[in-house]
Amino acid sequence: MSIVVALSRAVDPELAADIQKESVYVSPQLTNLRVLPTLDAVELEIAEGADPETVQAKTLRFLASMMKRTHRFDTKVFLRTERRNRGSLARNVHEELKARGWIFDYGNGQVALSGPVLALGRAIDAKAAELYDRDFRAAPGAFPAFVDAEILKKCGYFDSHPNAVTFACHVVDDIDAIEEFRAANSGTEAVQLPAREHLHLPGTCLNPAACFPCYPTLSKKKIAGDGTAFTWQGRVFRHESRNISGLERLWEFNVRELVFVGTENYVVECRQRALPLIEELAGHFDLEIRVETAADPFFATVSAARTFWQRSQEVKNELRLPVEPGPDGAERTIAGGSVNIHGKFFGERFNIMTEDGSTAFTGCIGLGIERWVLSAFTQHGFDPQRWPAAVRNAIF
Ligand SMILES: [Zn+2]
């Protein structure tokens, strides 16, 4: 059934989009929420058999939280690159990549990559790594996909993004529980998951932000000189519920990460040096991109306060990449990464110091590889001749 609920005021398109996106975490019985084109009401789709009053009450609490976002910030654009190949944007890119066998979509936010898609993802990652080495002398590293809940708590993740966490669990170490699970899957066709009471949550998560596992490794250390940088490719996991969509929004994806740690000046300077580097990276792949102020998609109950803080401090800049227009024909971009400065947050939480013993500042840049791949195929299409020669030769 569907119900229309009036909003307390008309919202701006940015808030309308966030309300729609974050509504997936309201209730499993709320199967869709759409802000009407008038921007002053929402339409709820409620599952058959659900109690509409309960779902509506949850939705109203959700909307009340989101509607606390009253301040509008002008978006500042720091960088805008143009594409030399002026061809029009390709359509149905994800479907075409699947049809060519370059992507296998498991259907739940996980993909397998091969052929030119894999080659392009690797080329983007490698070029970024090369530039980070050249301009930041970034030391290479490697980190696990698992991250301890203690670390995520220290990073403030549960407090800001509790909806996006993925926990790892296993069957309790109990012979009867394990045997029950084994027997249920022996000679049967459909998978039988263990009973809920037989699952143990050891407090291990799948890492939701590439830079987190780096900070514990710097704990109680003094960073030499003005500062230092690290770079690696991280595997990142975010529970996106029914917002999962092709290469655009995955549950599991790859990020080329750069972390810089040191004095306040060093971190500020690193952020400045990042802009020409991103410009060069986009130029190498002949991509149109934009870098602008943004905020994280915070969980509804803390969205208003944290969005205000993040936007007013201008601590997050997002890289926006064009993708194919929506059903209404409107231009669309997706976040292909971000440049963040964290102040002393991680320095304090993990006791990281500069040479003189004061708390270190940190910042990071994360580039979402699969989103860059999607945007590159959207911008250049499937005719190799439209791609820049160096990239074409490397991937086709
Ligand atoms: Zn980061």
mmCIF file of C-alpha atoms and ligand atoms in Angstrom:
data_model
loop_
_atom_site.group_PDB
_atom_site.id
_atom_site.type_symbol
_atom_site.label_atom_id
_atom_site.label_comp_id
_atom_site.label_asym_id
_atom_site.label_seq_id
_atom_site.Cartn_x
_atom_site.Cartn_y
_atom_site.Cartn_z
ATOM 1 C CA MET A 1 0.000 0.000 0.000
ATOM 2 C CA SER A 2 1.142 3.571 -0.483
ATOM 3 C CA ILE A 3 0.642 6.610 1.748
ATOM 4 C CA VAL A 4 1.509 10.251 1.100
ATOM 5 C CA VAL A 5 2.912 12.173 4.070
ATOM 6 C CA ALA A 6 3.308 15.958 3.974
ATOM 7 C CA LEU A 7 6.692 17.388 4.987
ATOM 8 C CA SER A 8 6.838 20.277 7.463
ATOM 9 C CA ARG A 9 8.307 22.429 4.670
ATOM 10 C CA ALA A 10 9.513 22.102 1.114
ATOM 11 C CA VAL A 11 13.061 20.718 0.997
ATOM 12 C CA ASP A 12 15.904 21.534 -1.379
ATOM 13 C CA PRO A 13 16.839 18.902 -4.007
ATOM 14 C CA GLU A 14 20.007 17.902 -2.119
ATOM 15 C CA LEU A 15 18.082 17.119 1.081
ATOM 16 C CA ALA A 16 15.345 15.421 -0.946
ATOM 17 C CA ALA A 17 17.942 13.094 -2.500
ATOM 18 C CA ASP A 18 19.447 12.313 0.920
ATOM 19 C CA ILE A 19 16.009 11.618 2.415
ATOM 20 C CA GLN A 20 15.317 9.110 -0.353
ATOM 21 C CA LYS A 21 18.725 7.498 -0.062
ATOM 22 C CA GLU A 22 18.788 7.182 3.736
ATOM 23 C CA SER A 23 15.167 5.964 3.928
ATOM 24 C CA VAL A 24 16.350 2.409 3.180
ATOM 25 C CA TYR A 25 17.371 2.161 6.844
ATOM 26 C CA VAL A 26 13.944 3.110 8.281
ATOM 27 C CA SER A 27 12.233 -0.298 8.286
ATOM 28 C CA PRO A 28 12.334 -3.525 6.258
ATOM 29 C CA GLN A 29 8.586 -2.972 5.828
ATOM 30 C CA LEU A 30 9.118 0.410 4.176
ATOM 31 C CA THR A 31 9.833 -0.857 0.682
ATOM 32 C CA ASN A 32 10.198 2.550 -0.949
ATOM 33 C CA LEU A 33 10.135 6.232 -0.072
ATOM 34 C CA ARG A 34 9.952 8.875 -2.758
ATOM 35 C CA VAL A 35 9.998 12.644 -2.324
ATOM 36 C CA LEU A 36 7.294 14.010 -4.622
ATOM 37 C CA PRO A 37 8.372 16.442 -7.386
ATOM 38 C CA THR A 38 6.800 19.305 -5.405
ATOM 39 C CA LEU A 39 9.462 18.596 -2.716
ATOM 40 C CA ASP A 40 6.930 19.114 0.087
ATOM 41 C CA ALA A 41 5.647 15.559 0.608
ATOM 42 C CA VAL A 42 6.840 11.969 0.500
ATOM 43 C CA GLU A 43 5.145 8.844 -0.769
ATOM 44 C CA LEU A 44 5.684 5.667 1.267
ATOM 45 C CA GLU A 45 5.340 2.136 -0.085
ATOM 46 C CA ILE A 46 4.532 -0.221 2.762
ATOM 47 C CA ALA A 47 4.928 -4.000 2.469
ATOM 48 C CA GLU A 48 1.863 -6.257 2.343
ATOM 49 C CA GLY A 49 0.957 -7.533 5.773
ATOM 50 C CA ALA A 50 2.909 -4.847 7.640
ATOM 51 C CA ASP A 51 1.274 -2.605 10.210
ATOM 52 C CA PRO A 52 1.095 0.751 8.398
ATOM 53 C CA GLU A 53 0.939 2.753 11.623
ATOM 54 C CA THR A 54 4.205 1.301 12.947
ATOM 55 C CA VAL A 55 5.964 1.929 9.633
ATOM 56 C CA GLN A 56 4.554 5.426 9.383
ATOM 57 C CA ALA A 57 5.640 6.247 12.947
ATOM 58 C CA LYS A 58 9.213 5.138 12.190
ATOM 59 C CA THR A 59 9.149 7.154 8.975
ATOM 60 C CA LEU A 60 7.965 10.270 10.808
ATOM 61 C CA ARG A 61 10.823 9.934 13.339
ATOM 62 C CA PHE A 62 13.245 9.529 10.437
ATOM 63 C CA LEU A 63 11.837 12.551 8.602
ATOM 64 C CA ALA A 64 11.904 14.700 11.758
ATOM 65 C CA SER A 65 15.636 13.951 12.120
ATOM 66 C CA MET A 66 16.428 14.650 8.479
ATOM 67 C CA MET A 67 14.334 17.845 8.438
ATOM 68 C CA LYS A 68 16.578 19.311 11.161
ATOM 69 C CA ARG A 69 18.970 19.980 8.309
ATOM 70 C CA THR A 70 17.852 23.530 7.662
ATOM 71 C CA HIS A 71 21.096 25.248 6.717
ATOM 72 C CA ARG A 72 21.952 25.434 3.038
ATOM 73 C CA PHE A 73 25.590 25.634 2.117
ATOM 74 C CA ASP A 74 26.839 26.906 -1.194
ATOM 75 C CA THR A 75 28.949 24.239 -2.808
ATOM 76 C CA LYS A 76 32.471 25.479 -3.484
ATOM 77 C CA VAL A 77 34.163 23.997 -6.534
ATOM 78 C CA PHE A 78 37.966 23.713 -6.272
ATOM 79 C CA LEU A 79 38.726 21.909 -9.493
ATOM 80 C CA ARG A 80 36.920 21.199 -12.738
ATOM 81 C CA THR A 81 38.500 19.272 -15.595
ATOM 82 C CA GLU A 82 37.209 18.960 -19.145
ATOM 83 C CA ARG A 83 37.207 15.994 -21.436
ATOM 84 C CA ARG A 84 39.065 16.257 -24.776
ATOM 85 C CA ASN A 85 36.908 13.499 -26.262
ATOM 86 C CA ARG A 86 33.618 15.354 -26.718
ATOM 87 C CA GLY A 87 31.503 12.287 -27.575
ATOM 88 C CA SER A 88 28.209 11.894 -25.763
ATOM 89 C CA LEU A 89 27.884 9.841 -22.578
ATOM 90 C CA ALA A 90 27.311 6.103 -23.073
ATOM 91 C CA ARG A 91 24.084 4.561 -21.771
ATOM 92 C CA ASN A 92 23.403 1.269 -19.983
ATOM 93 C CA VAL A 93 27.099 0.947 -19.232
ATOM 94 C CA HIS A 94 26.787 -1.639 -16.470
ATOM 95 C CA GLU A 95 24.543 -3.858 -18.620
ATOM 96 C CA GLU A 96 26.907 -3.520 -21.580
ATOM 97 C CA LEU A 97 29.942 -4.398 -19.426
ATOM 98 C CA LYS A 98 28.091 -7.475 -18.182
ATOM 99 C CA ALA A 99 27.030 -8.451 -21.709
ATOM 100 C CA ARG A 100 30.670 -8.279 -22.834
ATOM 101 C CA GLY A 101 31.677 -10.525 -19.949
ATOM 102 C CA TRP A 102 33.971 -7.870 -18.426
ATOM 103 C CA ILE A 103 31.893 -7.795 -15.248
ATOM 104 C CA PHE A 104 30.175 -10.624 -13.461
ATOM 105 C CA ASP A 105 27.560 -9.224 -11.089
ATOM 106 C CA TYR A 106 26.780 -11.540 -8.170
ATOM 107 C CA GLY A 107 23.682 -9.414 -7.570
ATOM 108 C CA ASN A 108 24.360 -8.289 -4.030
ATOM 109 C CA GLY A 109 26.869 -5.487 -4.396
ATOM 110 C CA GLN A 110 29.776 -7.750 -5.290
ATOM 111 C CA VAL A 111 31.307 -7.922 -8.749
ATOM 112 C CA ALA A 112 34.019 -9.886 -10.518
ATOM 113 C CA LEU A 113 36.118 -7.885 -12.993
ATOM 114 C CA SER A 114 37.978 -9.053 -16.076
ATOM 115 C CA GLY A 115 39.256 -7.913 -19.466
ATOM 116 C CA PRO A 116 39.348 -4.159 -20.139
ATOM 117 C CA VAL A 117 37.408 -3.395 -16.924
ATOM 118 C CA LEU A 118 40.020 -5.102 -14.793
ATOM 119 C CA ALA A 119 42.845 -3.545 -16.825
ATOM 120 C CA LEU A 120 41.349 -0.069 -16.482
ATOM 121 C CA GLY A 121 40.773 -0.459 -12.728
ATOM 122 C CA ARG A 122 44.383 -1.527 -12.321
ATOM 123 C CA ALA A 123 45.612 1.298 -14.539
ATOM 124 C CA ILE A 124 43.729 3.935 -12.532
ATOM 125 C CA ASP A 125 44.998 2.471 -9.275
ATOM 126 C CA ALA A 126 48.575 2.226 -10.569
ATOM 127 C CA LYS A 127 48.603 5.769 -11.959
ATOM 128 C CA ALA A 128 47.336 7.183 -8.649
ATOM 129 C CA ALA A 129 49.943 5.136 -6.749
ATOM 130 C CA GLU A 130 52.662 6.433 -9.092
ATOM 131 C CA LEU A 131 51.613 10.065 -8.544
ATOM 132 C CA TYR A 132 51.389 9.565 -4.754
ATOM 133 C CA ASP A 133 54.903 8.155 -4.809
ATOM 134 C CA ARG A 134 56.186 11.039 -6.952
ATOM 135 C CA ASP A 135 54.492 13.928 -5.117
ATOM 136 C CA PHE A 136 54.140 12.625 -1.557
ATOM 137 C CA ARG A 137 56.881 9.978 -1.364
ATOM 138 C CA ALA A 138 54.086 7.842 0.024
ATOM 139 C CA ALA A 139 55.248 4.554 1.535
ATOM 140 C CA PRO A 140 53.345 1.537 0.195
ATOM 141 C CA GLY A 141 51.430 -0.653 2.638
ATOM 142 C CA ALA A 142 48.875 -3.451 2.848
ATOM 143 C CA PHE A 143 46.092 -3.872 5.368
ATOM 144 C CA PRO A 144 43.555 -6.575 6.172
ATOM 145 C CA ALA A 145 39.927 -6.477 5.011
ATOM 146 C CA PHE A 146 38.868 -7.299 8.582
ATOM 147 C CA VAL A 147 38.924 -4.577 11.180
ATOM 148 C CA ASP A 148 38.280 -4.909 14.878
ATOM 149 C CA ALA A 149 35.113 -3.286 16.259
ATOM 150 C CA GLU A 150 37.313 -1.587 18.886
ATOM 151 C CA ILE A 151 39.133 0.247 16.098
ATOM 152 C CA LEU A 152 35.913 1.271 14.353
ATOM 153 C CA LYS A 153 34.530 2.556 17.628
ATOM 154 C CA LYS A 154 37.676 4.609 18.202
ATOM 155 C CA CYS A 155 37.345 5.954 14.666
ATOM 156 C CA GLY A 156 33.828 7.141 15.529
ATOM 157 C CA TYR A 157 32.284 4.977 12.832
ATOM 158 C CA PHE A 158 29.518 3.367 14.923
ATOM 159 C CA ASP A 159 28.513 6.803 16.158
ATOM 160 C CA SER A 160 28.166 8.278 12.654
ATOM 161 C CA HIS A 161 27.479 5.374 10.276
ATOM 162 C CA PRO A 162 25.971 2.515 12.341
ATOM 163 C CA ASN A 163 23.762 1.582 9.376
ATOM 164 C CA ALA A 164 26.697 0.799 7.077
ATOM 165 C CA VAL A 165 28.636 -1.632 9.283
ATOM 166 C CA THR A 166 29.179 -5.237 8.136
ATOM 167 C CA PHE A 167 29.950 -7.741 10.901
ATOM 168 C CA ALA A 168 31.740 -11.020 10.400
ATOM 169 C CA CYS A 169 30.406 -13.915 12.447
ATOM 170 C CA HIS A 170 30.877 -17.677 12.735
ATOM 171 C CA VAL A 171 29.050 -20.685 14.170
ATOM 172 C CA VAL A 172 29.620 -20.968 17.933
ATOM 173 C CA ASP A 173 32.413 -23.374 18.817
ATOM 174 C CA ASP A 174 29.956 -26.048 19.899
ATOM 175 C CA ILE A 175 29.946 -29.549 18.434
ATOM 176 C CA ASP A 176 26.152 -29.806 18.402
ATOM 177 C CA ALA A 177 25.580 -26.404 16.811
ATOM 178 C CA ILE A 178 28.232 -27.063 14.160
ATOM 179 C CA GLU A 179 26.893 -30.565 13.464
ATOM 180 C CA GLU A 180 23.360 -29.205 13.114
ATOM 181 C CA PHE A 181 24.606 -26.694 10.536
ATOM 182 C CA ARG A 182 26.605 -29.362 8.687
ATOM 183 C CA ALA A 183 23.744 -31.860 8.602
ATOM 184 C CA ALA A 184 21.267 -29.233 7.394
ATOM 185 C CA ASN A 185 23.526 -28.576 4.367
ATOM 186 C CA SER A 186 24.372 -32.177 3.637
ATOM 187 C CA GLY A 187 22.579 -33.467 0.567
ATOM 188 C CA THR A 188 20.165 -30.543 0.418
ATOM 189 C CA GLU A 189 19.890 -28.115 -2.446
ATOM 190 C CA ALA A 190 18.943 -24.791 -0.805
ATOM 191 C CA VAL A 191 21.477 -23.309 1.591
ATOM 192 C CA GLN A 192 20.548 -23.574 5.275
ATOM 193 C CA LEU A 193 22.084 -20.807 7.370
ATOM 194 C CA PRO A 194 22.853 -21.515 11.029
ATOM 195 C CA ALA A 195 20.169 -20.707 13.595
ATOM 196 C CA ARG A 196 20.605 -17.160 14.881
ATOM 197 C CA GLU A 197 21.316 -18.300 18.421
ATOM 198 C CA HIS A 198 24.180 -20.413 17.055
ATOM 199 C CA LEU A 199 25.972 -17.447 15.517
ATOM 200 C CA HIS A 200 28.747 -15.719 17.391
ATOM 201 C CA LEU A 201 29.736 -12.111 16.726
ATOM 202 C CA PRO A 202 33.399 -11.882 17.695
ATOM 203 C CA GLY A 203 33.495 -8.121 17.238
ATOM 204 C CA THR A 204 35.174 -8.301 13.869
ATOM 205 C CA CYS A 205 33.932 -6.153 11.021
ATOM 206 C CA LEU A 206 34.706 -5.774 7.353
ATOM 207 C CA ASN A 207 36.536 -2.493 6.949
ATOM 208 C CA PRO A 208 34.225 0.355 5.842
ATOM 209 C CA ALA A 209 36.798 3.128 5.197
ATOM 210 C CA ALA A 210 40.183 2.405 3.688
ATOM 211 C CA CYS A 211 42.248 4.577 6.024
ATOM 212 C CA PHE A 212 41.056 3.203 9.393
ATOM 213 C CA PRO A 213 43.445 0.230 9.697
ATOM 214 C CA CYS A 214 46.416 2.544 9.183
ATOM 215 C CA TYR A 215 45.996 4.574 12.385
ATOM 216 C CA PRO A 216 46.534 1.781 14.960
ATOM 217 C CA THR A 217 49.875 1.029 13.259
ATOM 218 C CA LEU A 218 51.031 4.580 14.074
ATOM 219 C CA SER A 219 49.912 4.471 17.693
ATOM 220 C CA LYS A 220 52.457 5.797 20.233
ATOM 221 C CA LYS A 221 54.803 6.714 17.395
ATOM 222 C CA LYS A 222 56.455 10.028 16.630
ATOM 223 C CA ILE A 223 56.207 11.004 12.967
ATOM 224 C CA ALA A 224 59.608 12.205 11.743
ATOM 225 C CA GLY A 225 60.073 15.664 10.197
ATOM 226 C CA ASP A 226 57.015 17.625 9.083
ATOM 227 C CA GLY A 227 55.071 14.503 8.239
ATOM 228 C CA THR A 228 54.825 11.397 6.170
ATOM 229 C CA ALA A 229 52.406 9.696 3.776
ATOM 230 C CA PHE A 230 51.265 6.134 3.112
ATOM 231 C CA THR A 231 49.413 4.657 0.167
ATOM 232 C CA TRP A 232 47.774 1.317 -0.617
ATOM 233 C CA GLN A 233 44.777 -0.300 -2.230
ATOM 234 C CA GLY A 234 42.142 -1.119 0.368
ATOM 235 C CA ARG A 235 39.122 -3.403 0.138
ATOM 236 C CA VAL A 236 36.127 -1.552 1.566
ATOM 237 C CA PHE A 237 32.669 -2.781 2.632
ATOM 238 C CA ARG A 238 29.551 -0.690 3.248
ATOM 239 C CA HIS A 239 26.103 -2.133 3.806
ATOM 240 C CA GLU A 240 24.008 -0.129 1.330
ATOM 241 C CA SER A 241 20.755 -2.084 1.623
ATOM 242 C CA ARG A 242 18.553 -1.679 -1.448
ATOM 243 C CA ASN A 243 20.560 1.313 -2.669
ATOM 244 C CA ILE A 244 23.020 -1.219 -4.124
ATOM 245 C CA SER A 245 23.201 -0.606 -7.858
ATOM 246 C CA GLY A 246 25.651 -1.982 -10.418
ATOM 247 C CA LEU A 247 29.172 -0.556 -10.298
ATOM 248 C CA GLU A 248 27.705 2.663 -8.960
ATOM 249 C CA ARG A 249 26.937 1.466 -5.460
ATOM 250 C CA LEU A 250 28.591 -1.749 -4.336
ATOM 251 C CA TRP A 251 28.738 -3.440 -0.943
ATOM 252 C CA GLU A 252 32.377 -4.422 -1.552
ATOM 253 C CA PHE A 253 34.761 -2.248 -3.547
ATOM 254 C CA ASN A 254 38.367 -1.128 -3.949
ATOM 255 C CA VAL A 255 39.862 2.161 -2.884
ATOM 256 C CA ARG A 256 43.268 3.677 -3.648
ATOM 257 C CA GLU A 257 44.046 5.395 -0.389
ATOM 258 C CA LEU A 258 46.570 8.038 0.605
ATOM 259 C CA VAL A 259 46.995 8.962 4.275
ATOM 260 C CA PHE A 260 49.121 11.896 5.380
ATOM 261 C CA VAL A 261 50.180 12.382 8.987
ATOM 262 C CA GLY A 262 52.194 15.190 10.534
ATOM 263 C CA THR A 263 52.056 18.821 11.569
ATOM 264 C CA GLU A 264 49.021 20.943 10.820
ATOM 265 C CA ASN A 265 50.928 22.787 8.082
ATOM 266 C CA TYR A 266 52.026 19.554 6.457
ATOM 267 C CA VAL A 267 48.460 18.222 6.328
ATOM 268 C CA VAL A 268 47.043 21.479 4.943
ATOM 269 C CA GLU A 269 49.794 21.579 2.338
ATOM 270 C CA CYS A 270 49.119 17.947 1.364
ATOM 271 C CA ARG A 271 45.490 18.796 0.720
ATOM 272 C CA GLN A 272 46.562 21.672 -1.539
ATOM 273 C CA ARG A 273 49.035 19.475 -3.406
ATOM 274 C CA ALA A 274 46.297 16.896 -3.968
ATOM 275 C CA LEU A 275 44.358 19.129 -6.375
ATOM 276 C CA PRO A 276 46.925 19.335 -9.210
ATOM 277 C CA LEU A 277 47.602 15.626 -8.736
ATOM 278 C CA ILE A 278 43.911 14.763 -9.163
ATOM 279 C CA GLU A 279 43.841 17.049 -12.200
ATOM 280 C CA GLU A 280 46.764 15.168 -13.702
ATOM 281 C CA LEU A 281 45.135 11.801 -12.937
ATOM 282 C CA ALA A 282 41.881 12.883 -14.588
ATOM 283 C CA GLY A 283 43.880 14.277 -17.543
ATOM 284 C CA HIS A 284 45.728 10.988 -18.038
ATOM 285 C CA PHE A 285 42.404 9.147 -18.449
ATOM 286 C CA ASP A 286 40.801 12.158 -20.191
ATOM 287 C CA LEU A 287 38.004 12.402 -17.649
ATOM 288 C CA GLU A 288 35.726 15.226 -16.734
ATOM 289 C CA ILE A 289 35.671 15.558 -12.941
ATOM 290 C CA ARG A 290 34.836 18.141 -10.314
ATOM 291 C CA VAL A 291 36.161 18.555 -6.776
ATOM 292 C CA GLU A 292 33.808 20.339 -4.401
ATOM 293 C CA THR A 293 32.768 20.688 -0.767
ATOM 294 C CA ALA A 294 30.560 17.880 0.538
ATOM 295 C CA ALA A 295 29.480 15.961 3.609
ATOM 296 C CA ASP A 296 29.391 12.275 4.515
ATOM 297 C CA PRO A 297 26.071 10.391 4.383
ATOM 298 C CA PHE A 298 25.603 10.353 8.171
ATOM 299 C CA PHE A 299 22.923 8.183 9.790
ATOM 300 C CA ALA A 300 19.599 10.052 10.034
ATOM 301 C CA THR A 301 19.594 10.646 13.798
ATOM 302 C CA VAL A 302 22.937 12.493 13.681
ATOM 303 C CA SER A 303 22.735 13.775 10.115
ATOM 304 C CA ALA A 304 21.762 17.383 10.801
ATOM 305 C CA ALA A 305 24.446 18.235 13.358
ATOM 306 C CA ARG A 306 27.292 16.396 11.624
ATOM 307 C CA THR A 307 26.443 17.595 8.140
ATOM 308 C CA PHE A 308 26.394 21.160 9.464
ATOM 309 C CA TRP A 309 29.745 20.690 11.196
ATOM 310 C CA GLN A 310 31.397 19.029 8.190
ATOM 311 C CA ARG A 311 30.098 21.533 5.653
ATOM 312 C CA SER A 312 30.868 24.581 7.781
ATOM 313 C CA GLN A 313 34.430 23.393 8.521
ATOM 314 C CA GLU A 314 34.969 22.412 4.868
ATOM 315 C CA VAL A 315 36.883 19.322 5.941
ATOM 316 C CA LYS A 316 35.533 17.096 3.177
ATOM 317 C CA ASN A 317 35.950 17.659 -0.536
ATOM 318 C CA GLU A 318 34.384 15.201 -2.899
ATOM 319 C CA LEU A 319 35.410 14.188 -6.426
ATOM 320 C CA ARG A 320 32.302 14.102 -8.582
ATOM 321 C CA LEU A 321 32.310 11.950 -11.727
ATOM 322 C CA PRO A 322 29.644 12.094 -14.476
ATOM 323 C CA VAL A 323 27.505 9.025 -15.080
ATOM 324 C CA GLU A 324 24.601 8.505 -17.428
ATOM 325 C CA PRO A 325 21.567 10.745 -16.866
ATOM 326 C CA GLY A 326 18.675 9.541 -14.739
ATOM 327 C CA PRO A 327 15.293 8.442 -16.146
ATOM 328 C CA ASP A 328 14.185 12.096 -16.163
ATOM 329 C CA GLY A 329 17.161 13.010 -18.375
ATOM 330 C CA ALA A 330 18.802 15.119 -15.656
ATOM 331 C CA GLU A 331 22.614 15.179 -15.521
ATOM 332 C CA ARG A 332 24.043 12.998 -12.804
ATOM 333 C CA THR A 333 27.379 12.641 -11.041
ATOM 334 C CA ILE A 334 28.589 10.183 -8.417
ATOM 335 C CA ALA A 335 31.255 10.556 -5.740
ATOM 336 C CA GLY A 336 34.441 8.975 -7.064
ATOM 337 C CA GLY A 337 36.438 9.750 -3.975
ATOM 338 C CA SER A 338 37.139 12.362 -1.372
ATOM 339 C CA VAL A 339 39.876 14.500 0.099
ATOM 340 C CA ASN A 340 39.483 14.756 3.865
ATOM 341 C CA ILE A 341 41.253 16.493 6.669
ATOM 342 C CA HIS A 342 40.603 15.135 10.147
ATOM 343 C CA GLY A 343 42.354 17.698 12.356
ATOM 344 C CA LYS A 344 43.727 15.985 15.463
ATOM 345 C CA PHE A 345 40.847 13.476 15.666
ATOM 346 C CA PHE A 346 42.796 10.320 14.786
ATOM 347 C CA GLY A 347 45.994 11.685 16.340
ATOM 348 C CA GLU A 348 44.217 11.964 19.682
ATOM 349 C CA ARG A 349 42.247 8.727 19.411
ATOM 350 C CA PHE A 350 45.323 6.674 18.497
ATOM 351 C CA ASN A 351 47.987 8.703 20.278
ATOM 352 C CA ILE A 352 49.995 9.612 17.190
ATOM 353 C CA MET A 353 52.604 12.327 17.704
ATOM 354 C CA THR A 354 54.724 14.671 15.665
ATOM 355 C CA GLU A 355 58.487 14.919 16.221
ATOM 356 C CA ASP A 356 58.120 17.454 19.043
ATOM 357 C CA GLY A 357 55.663 15.226 20.928
ATOM 358 C CA SER A 358 52.485 17.158 20.109
ATOM 359 C CA THR A 359 49.421 15.429 18.674
ATOM 360 C CA ALA A 360 49.665 14.728 14.940
ATOM 361 C CA PHE A 361 47.171 15.966 12.361
ATOM 362 C CA THR A 362 45.933 13.611 9.653
ATOM 363 C CA GLY A 363 44.192 13.685 6.315
ATOM 364 C CA CYS A 364 43.359 11.196 3.582
ATOM 365 C CA ILE A 365 42.350 10.812 -0.028
ATOM 366 C CA GLY A 366 40.305 7.806 -1.122
ATOM 367 C CA LEU A 367 39.523 7.017 -4.757
ATOM 368 C CA GLY A 368 36.745 4.529 -5.502
ATOM 369 C CA ILE A 369 38.212 2.447 -8.317
ATOM 370 C CA GLU A 370 34.996 0.814 -9.585
ATOM 371 C CA ARG A 371 33.277 4.214 -9.792
ATOM 372 C CA TRP A 372 36.172 5.657 -11.799
ATOM 373 C CA VAL A 373 35.883 2.675 -14.138
ATOM 374 C CA LEU A 374 32.136 3.197 -14.524
ATOM 375 C CA SER A 375 32.529 6.901 -15.229
ATOM 376 C CA ALA A 376 35.399 6.318 -17.672
ATOM 377 C CA PHE A 377 33.325 3.846 -19.708
ATOM 378 C CA THR A 378 30.405 6.295 -19.564
ATOM 379 C CA GLN A 379 32.579 9.179 -20.777
ATOM 380 C CA HIS A 380 34.459 7.279 -23.504
ATOM 381 C CA GLY A 381 32.011 4.554 -24.460
ATOM 382 C CA PHE A 382 32.878 1.250 -26.142
ATOM 383 C CA ASP A 383 34.679 2.453 -29.265
ATOM 384 C CA PRO A 384 38.389 2.166 -28.371
ATOM 385 C CA GLN A 385 39.187 5.039 -30.766
ATOM 386 C CA ARG A 386 37.512 7.489 -28.411
ATOM 387 C CA TRP A 387 39.870 6.607 -25.562
ATOM 388 C CA PRO A 388 43.212 8.382 -25.059
ATOM 389 C CA ALA A 389 45.869 6.360 -26.931
ATOM 390 C CA ALA A 390 47.975 5.467 -23.873
ATOM 391 C CA VAL A 391 44.934 4.163 -21.993
ATOM 392 C CA ARG A 392 43.488 2.417 -25.061
ATOM 393 C CA ASN A 393 46.721 0.518 -25.638
ATOM 394 C CA ALA A 394 46.846 -0.546 -22.004
ATOM 395 C CA ILE A 395 43.286 -1.791 -21.639
ATOM 396 C CA PHE A 396 41.848 -3.040 -24.971
HETATM 397 ZN ZN ZN B 1 40.214 7.981 4.783
#
